[in-house]
PDB file of C-alpha atoms in Angstrom:
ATOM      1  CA  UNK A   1      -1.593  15.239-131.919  1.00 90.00           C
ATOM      2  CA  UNK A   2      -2.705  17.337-129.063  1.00 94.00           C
ATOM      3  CA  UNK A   3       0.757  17.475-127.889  1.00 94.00           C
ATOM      4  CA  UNK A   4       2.444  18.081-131.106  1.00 95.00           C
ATOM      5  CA  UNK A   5      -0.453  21.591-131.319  1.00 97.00           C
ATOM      6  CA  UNK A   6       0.939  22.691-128.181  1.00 98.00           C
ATOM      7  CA  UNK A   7       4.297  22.782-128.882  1.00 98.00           C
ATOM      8  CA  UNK A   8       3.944  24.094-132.306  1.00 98.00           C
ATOM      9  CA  UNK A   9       2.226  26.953-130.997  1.00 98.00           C
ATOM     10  CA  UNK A  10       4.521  27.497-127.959  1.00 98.00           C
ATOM     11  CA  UNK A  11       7.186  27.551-131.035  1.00 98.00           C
ATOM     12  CA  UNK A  12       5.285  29.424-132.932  1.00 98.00           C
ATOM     13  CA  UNK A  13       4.902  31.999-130.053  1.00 98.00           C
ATOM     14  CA  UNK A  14       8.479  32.155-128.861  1.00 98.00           C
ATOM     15  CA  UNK A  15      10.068  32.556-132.601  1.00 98.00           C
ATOM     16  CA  UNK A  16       7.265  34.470-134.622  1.00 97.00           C
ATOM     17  CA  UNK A  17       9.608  37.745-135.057  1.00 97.00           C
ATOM     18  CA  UNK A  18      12.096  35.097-136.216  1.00 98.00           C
ATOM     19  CA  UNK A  19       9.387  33.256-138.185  1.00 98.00           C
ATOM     20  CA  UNK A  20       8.200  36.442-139.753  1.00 97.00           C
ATOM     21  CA  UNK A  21      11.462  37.615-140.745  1.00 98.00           C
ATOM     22  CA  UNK A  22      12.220  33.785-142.743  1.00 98.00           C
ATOM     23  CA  UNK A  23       8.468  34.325-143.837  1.00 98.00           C
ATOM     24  CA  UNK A  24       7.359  31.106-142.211  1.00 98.00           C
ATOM     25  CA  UNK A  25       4.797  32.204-140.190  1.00 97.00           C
ATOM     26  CA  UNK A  26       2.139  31.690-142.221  1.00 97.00           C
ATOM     27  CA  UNK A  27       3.312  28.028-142.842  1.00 98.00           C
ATOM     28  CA  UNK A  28       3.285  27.349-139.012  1.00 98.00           C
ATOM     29  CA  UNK A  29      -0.103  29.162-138.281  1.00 98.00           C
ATOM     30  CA  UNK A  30      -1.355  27.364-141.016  1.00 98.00           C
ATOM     31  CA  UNK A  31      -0.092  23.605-139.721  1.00 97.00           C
ATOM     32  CA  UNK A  32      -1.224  24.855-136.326  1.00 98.00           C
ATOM     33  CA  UNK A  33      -4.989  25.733-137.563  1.00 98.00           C
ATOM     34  CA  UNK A  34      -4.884  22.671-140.198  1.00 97.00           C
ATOM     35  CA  UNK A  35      -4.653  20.727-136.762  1.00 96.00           C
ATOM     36  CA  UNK A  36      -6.738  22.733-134.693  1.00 98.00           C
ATOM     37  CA  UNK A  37      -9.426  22.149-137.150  1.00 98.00           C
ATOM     38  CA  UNK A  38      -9.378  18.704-137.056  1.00 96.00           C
ATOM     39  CA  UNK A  39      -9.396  18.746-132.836  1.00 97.00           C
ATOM     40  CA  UNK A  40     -12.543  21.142-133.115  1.00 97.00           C
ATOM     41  CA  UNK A  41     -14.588  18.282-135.433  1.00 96.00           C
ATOM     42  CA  UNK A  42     -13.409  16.200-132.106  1.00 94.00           C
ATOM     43  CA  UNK A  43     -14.867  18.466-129.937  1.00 94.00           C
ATOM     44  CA  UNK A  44     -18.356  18.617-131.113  1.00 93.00           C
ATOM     45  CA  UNK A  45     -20.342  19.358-128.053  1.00 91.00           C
ATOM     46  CA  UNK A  46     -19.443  20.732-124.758  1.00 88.00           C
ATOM     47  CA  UNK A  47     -18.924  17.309-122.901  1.00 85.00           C
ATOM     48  CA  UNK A  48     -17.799  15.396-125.563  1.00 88.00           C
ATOM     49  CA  UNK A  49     -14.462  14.918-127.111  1.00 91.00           C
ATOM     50  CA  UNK A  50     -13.249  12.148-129.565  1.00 90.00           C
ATOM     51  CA  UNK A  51      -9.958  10.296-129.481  1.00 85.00           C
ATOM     52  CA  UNK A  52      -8.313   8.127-131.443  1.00 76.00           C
ATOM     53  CA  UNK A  53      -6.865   5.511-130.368  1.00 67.00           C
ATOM     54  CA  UNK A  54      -3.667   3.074-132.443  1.00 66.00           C
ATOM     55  CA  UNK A  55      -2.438   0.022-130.593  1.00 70.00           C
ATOM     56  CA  UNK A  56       1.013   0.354-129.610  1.00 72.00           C
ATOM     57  CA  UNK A  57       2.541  -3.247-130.681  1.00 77.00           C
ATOM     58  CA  UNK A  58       1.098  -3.210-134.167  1.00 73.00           C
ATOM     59  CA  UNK A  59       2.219   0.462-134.912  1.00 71.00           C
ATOM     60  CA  UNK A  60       5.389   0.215-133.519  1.00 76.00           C
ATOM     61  CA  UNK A  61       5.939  -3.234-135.366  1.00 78.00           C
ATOM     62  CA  UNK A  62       5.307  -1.441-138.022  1.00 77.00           C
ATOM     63  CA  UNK A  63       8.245   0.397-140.470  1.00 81.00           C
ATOM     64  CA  UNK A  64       5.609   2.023-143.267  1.00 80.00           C
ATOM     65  CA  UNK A  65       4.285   6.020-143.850  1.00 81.00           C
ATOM     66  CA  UNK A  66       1.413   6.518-141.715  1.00 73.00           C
ATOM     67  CA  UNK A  67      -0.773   6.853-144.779  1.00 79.00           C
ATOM     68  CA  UNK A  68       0.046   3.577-145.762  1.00 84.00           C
ATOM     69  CA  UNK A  69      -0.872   2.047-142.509  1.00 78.00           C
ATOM     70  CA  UNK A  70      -3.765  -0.970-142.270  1.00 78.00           C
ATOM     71  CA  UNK A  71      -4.080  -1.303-138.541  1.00 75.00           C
ATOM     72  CA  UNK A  72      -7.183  -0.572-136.864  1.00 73.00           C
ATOM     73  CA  UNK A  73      -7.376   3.074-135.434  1.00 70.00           C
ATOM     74  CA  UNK A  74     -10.646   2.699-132.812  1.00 72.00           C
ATOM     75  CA  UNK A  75     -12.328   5.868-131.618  1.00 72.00           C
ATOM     76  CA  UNK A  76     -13.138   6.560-128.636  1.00 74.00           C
ATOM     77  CA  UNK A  77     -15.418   8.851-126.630  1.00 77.00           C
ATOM     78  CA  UNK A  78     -14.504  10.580-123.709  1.00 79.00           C
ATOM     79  CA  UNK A  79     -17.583  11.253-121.952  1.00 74.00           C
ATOM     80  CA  UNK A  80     -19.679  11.452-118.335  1.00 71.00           C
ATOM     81  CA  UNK A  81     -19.809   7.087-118.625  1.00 76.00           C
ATOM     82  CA  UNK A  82     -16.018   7.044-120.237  1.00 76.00           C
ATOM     83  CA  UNK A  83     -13.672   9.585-118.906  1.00 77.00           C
ATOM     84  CA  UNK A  84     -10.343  10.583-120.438  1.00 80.00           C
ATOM     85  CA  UNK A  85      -9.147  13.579-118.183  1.00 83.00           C
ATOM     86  CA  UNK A  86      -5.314  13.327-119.920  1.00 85.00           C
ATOM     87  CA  UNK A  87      -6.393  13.665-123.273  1.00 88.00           C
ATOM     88  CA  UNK A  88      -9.146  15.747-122.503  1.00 90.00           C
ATOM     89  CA  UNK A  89      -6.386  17.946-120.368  1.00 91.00           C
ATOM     90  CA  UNK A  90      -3.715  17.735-122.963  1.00 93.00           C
ATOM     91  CA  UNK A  91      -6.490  18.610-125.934  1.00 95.00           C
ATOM     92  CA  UNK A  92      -7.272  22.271-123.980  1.00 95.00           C
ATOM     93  CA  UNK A  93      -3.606  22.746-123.486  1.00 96.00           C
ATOM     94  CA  UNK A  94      -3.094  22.567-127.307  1.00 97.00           C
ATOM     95  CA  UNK A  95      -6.482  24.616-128.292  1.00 98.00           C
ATOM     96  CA  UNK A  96      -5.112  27.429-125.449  1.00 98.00           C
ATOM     97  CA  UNK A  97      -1.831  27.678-126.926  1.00 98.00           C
ATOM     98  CA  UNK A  98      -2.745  27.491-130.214  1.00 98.00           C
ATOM     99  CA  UNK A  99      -5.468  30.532-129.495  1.00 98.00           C
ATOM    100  CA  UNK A 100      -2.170  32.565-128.035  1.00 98.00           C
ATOM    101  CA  UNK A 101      -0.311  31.875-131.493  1.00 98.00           C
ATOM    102  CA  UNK A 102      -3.680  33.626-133.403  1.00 98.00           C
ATOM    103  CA  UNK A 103      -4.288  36.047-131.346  1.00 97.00           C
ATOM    104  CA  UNK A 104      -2.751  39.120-133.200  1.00 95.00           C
ATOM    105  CA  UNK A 105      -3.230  37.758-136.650  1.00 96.00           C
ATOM    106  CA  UNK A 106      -6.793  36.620-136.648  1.00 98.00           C
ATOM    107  CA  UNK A 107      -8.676  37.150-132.991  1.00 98.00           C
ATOM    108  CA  UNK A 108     -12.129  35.739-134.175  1.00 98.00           C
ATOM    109  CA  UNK A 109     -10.494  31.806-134.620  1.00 98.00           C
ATOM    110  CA  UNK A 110      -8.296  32.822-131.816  1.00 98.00           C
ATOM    111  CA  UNK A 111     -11.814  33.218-129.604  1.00 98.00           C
ATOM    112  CA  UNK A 112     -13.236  30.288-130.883  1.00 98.00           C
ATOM    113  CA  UNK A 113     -10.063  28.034-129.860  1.00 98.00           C
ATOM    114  CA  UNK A 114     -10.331  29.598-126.389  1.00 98.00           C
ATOM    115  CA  UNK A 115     -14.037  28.827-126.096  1.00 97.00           C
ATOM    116  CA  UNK A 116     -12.522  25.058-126.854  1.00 97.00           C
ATOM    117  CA  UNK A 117      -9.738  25.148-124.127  1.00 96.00           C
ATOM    118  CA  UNK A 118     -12.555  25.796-121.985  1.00 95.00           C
ATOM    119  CA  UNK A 119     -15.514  23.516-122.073  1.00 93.00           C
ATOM    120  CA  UNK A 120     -12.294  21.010-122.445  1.00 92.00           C
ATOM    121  CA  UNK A 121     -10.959  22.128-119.584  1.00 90.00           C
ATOM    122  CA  UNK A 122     -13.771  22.084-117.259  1.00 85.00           C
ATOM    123  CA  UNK A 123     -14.268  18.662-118.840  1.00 76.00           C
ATOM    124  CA  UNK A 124     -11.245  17.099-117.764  1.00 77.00           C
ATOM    125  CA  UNK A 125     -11.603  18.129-114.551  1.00 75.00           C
ATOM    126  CA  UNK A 126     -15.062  16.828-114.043  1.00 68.00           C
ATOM    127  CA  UNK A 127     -14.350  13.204-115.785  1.00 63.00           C
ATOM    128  CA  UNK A 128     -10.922  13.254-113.454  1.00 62.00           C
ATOM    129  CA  UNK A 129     -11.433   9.973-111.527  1.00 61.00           C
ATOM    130  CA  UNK A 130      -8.907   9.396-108.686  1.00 58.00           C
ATOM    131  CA  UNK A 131      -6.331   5.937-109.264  1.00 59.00           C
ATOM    132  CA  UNK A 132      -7.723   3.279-106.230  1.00 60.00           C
ATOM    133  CA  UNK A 133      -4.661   2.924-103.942  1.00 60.00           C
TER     134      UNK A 133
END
């Protein structure tokens, strides 16, 4: 999903005079911030970010809508005992962009995305753990 934000917004960014003039900009800031919300309930505290996780052979074995979907989805915690640095990394990549894409049409959420891409930022850099060679 984090990935999905950040291109969205990069979109969103690129094309918004073309977006504007097809009066679709409000559709895209609103998928973008419909999103966005959602990754701010997974970012409840500084240090702490929420992921969920599917399992790959299940969901791929699977041809049904999303919604319709009974496989497990476990959540997981990215924290100081259970890093995460590429979601983590990914997650402040999508709450920067997605800040960008507000910025001229409403600067108050646009500050609080940035605030995000921050503590998750500095987070994923502090849970990075180096691969043993």
């Amino acid at each position: 999903m984090a990935f999905i934000i950040t291109m969205l917004s990069w979109s969103t960014i690129e094309y918004s005079d073309k977006l504007r003039a097809k009066k679709e900009l409000v559709n895209a800031l609103n998928g973008i911030k419909w999103s966005t919300d959602y990754l701010i309930k997974a970012h409840p505290e500084a240090d702490v970010l929420h992921g969920e996780v599917g399992d790959c052979n299940s969901d791929h074995e699977c041809w049904q809508r999303p919604e319709d979907m009974t496989t497990p989805r476990t959540v997981s915690g990215i924290d100081d005992q259970h890093p995460g640095s590429d979601l983590a990394a990914e997650t402040a990549a999508a709450f920067a962009a997605a800040s960008i894409a507000f910025k001229s049409t409403n600067p108050k959420y646009a500050s609080l995305l940035l605030m995000h891409a921050q503590q998750v930022r500095t987070y994923s850099l502090l849970t990075y753990k180096v691969p043993a060679s």
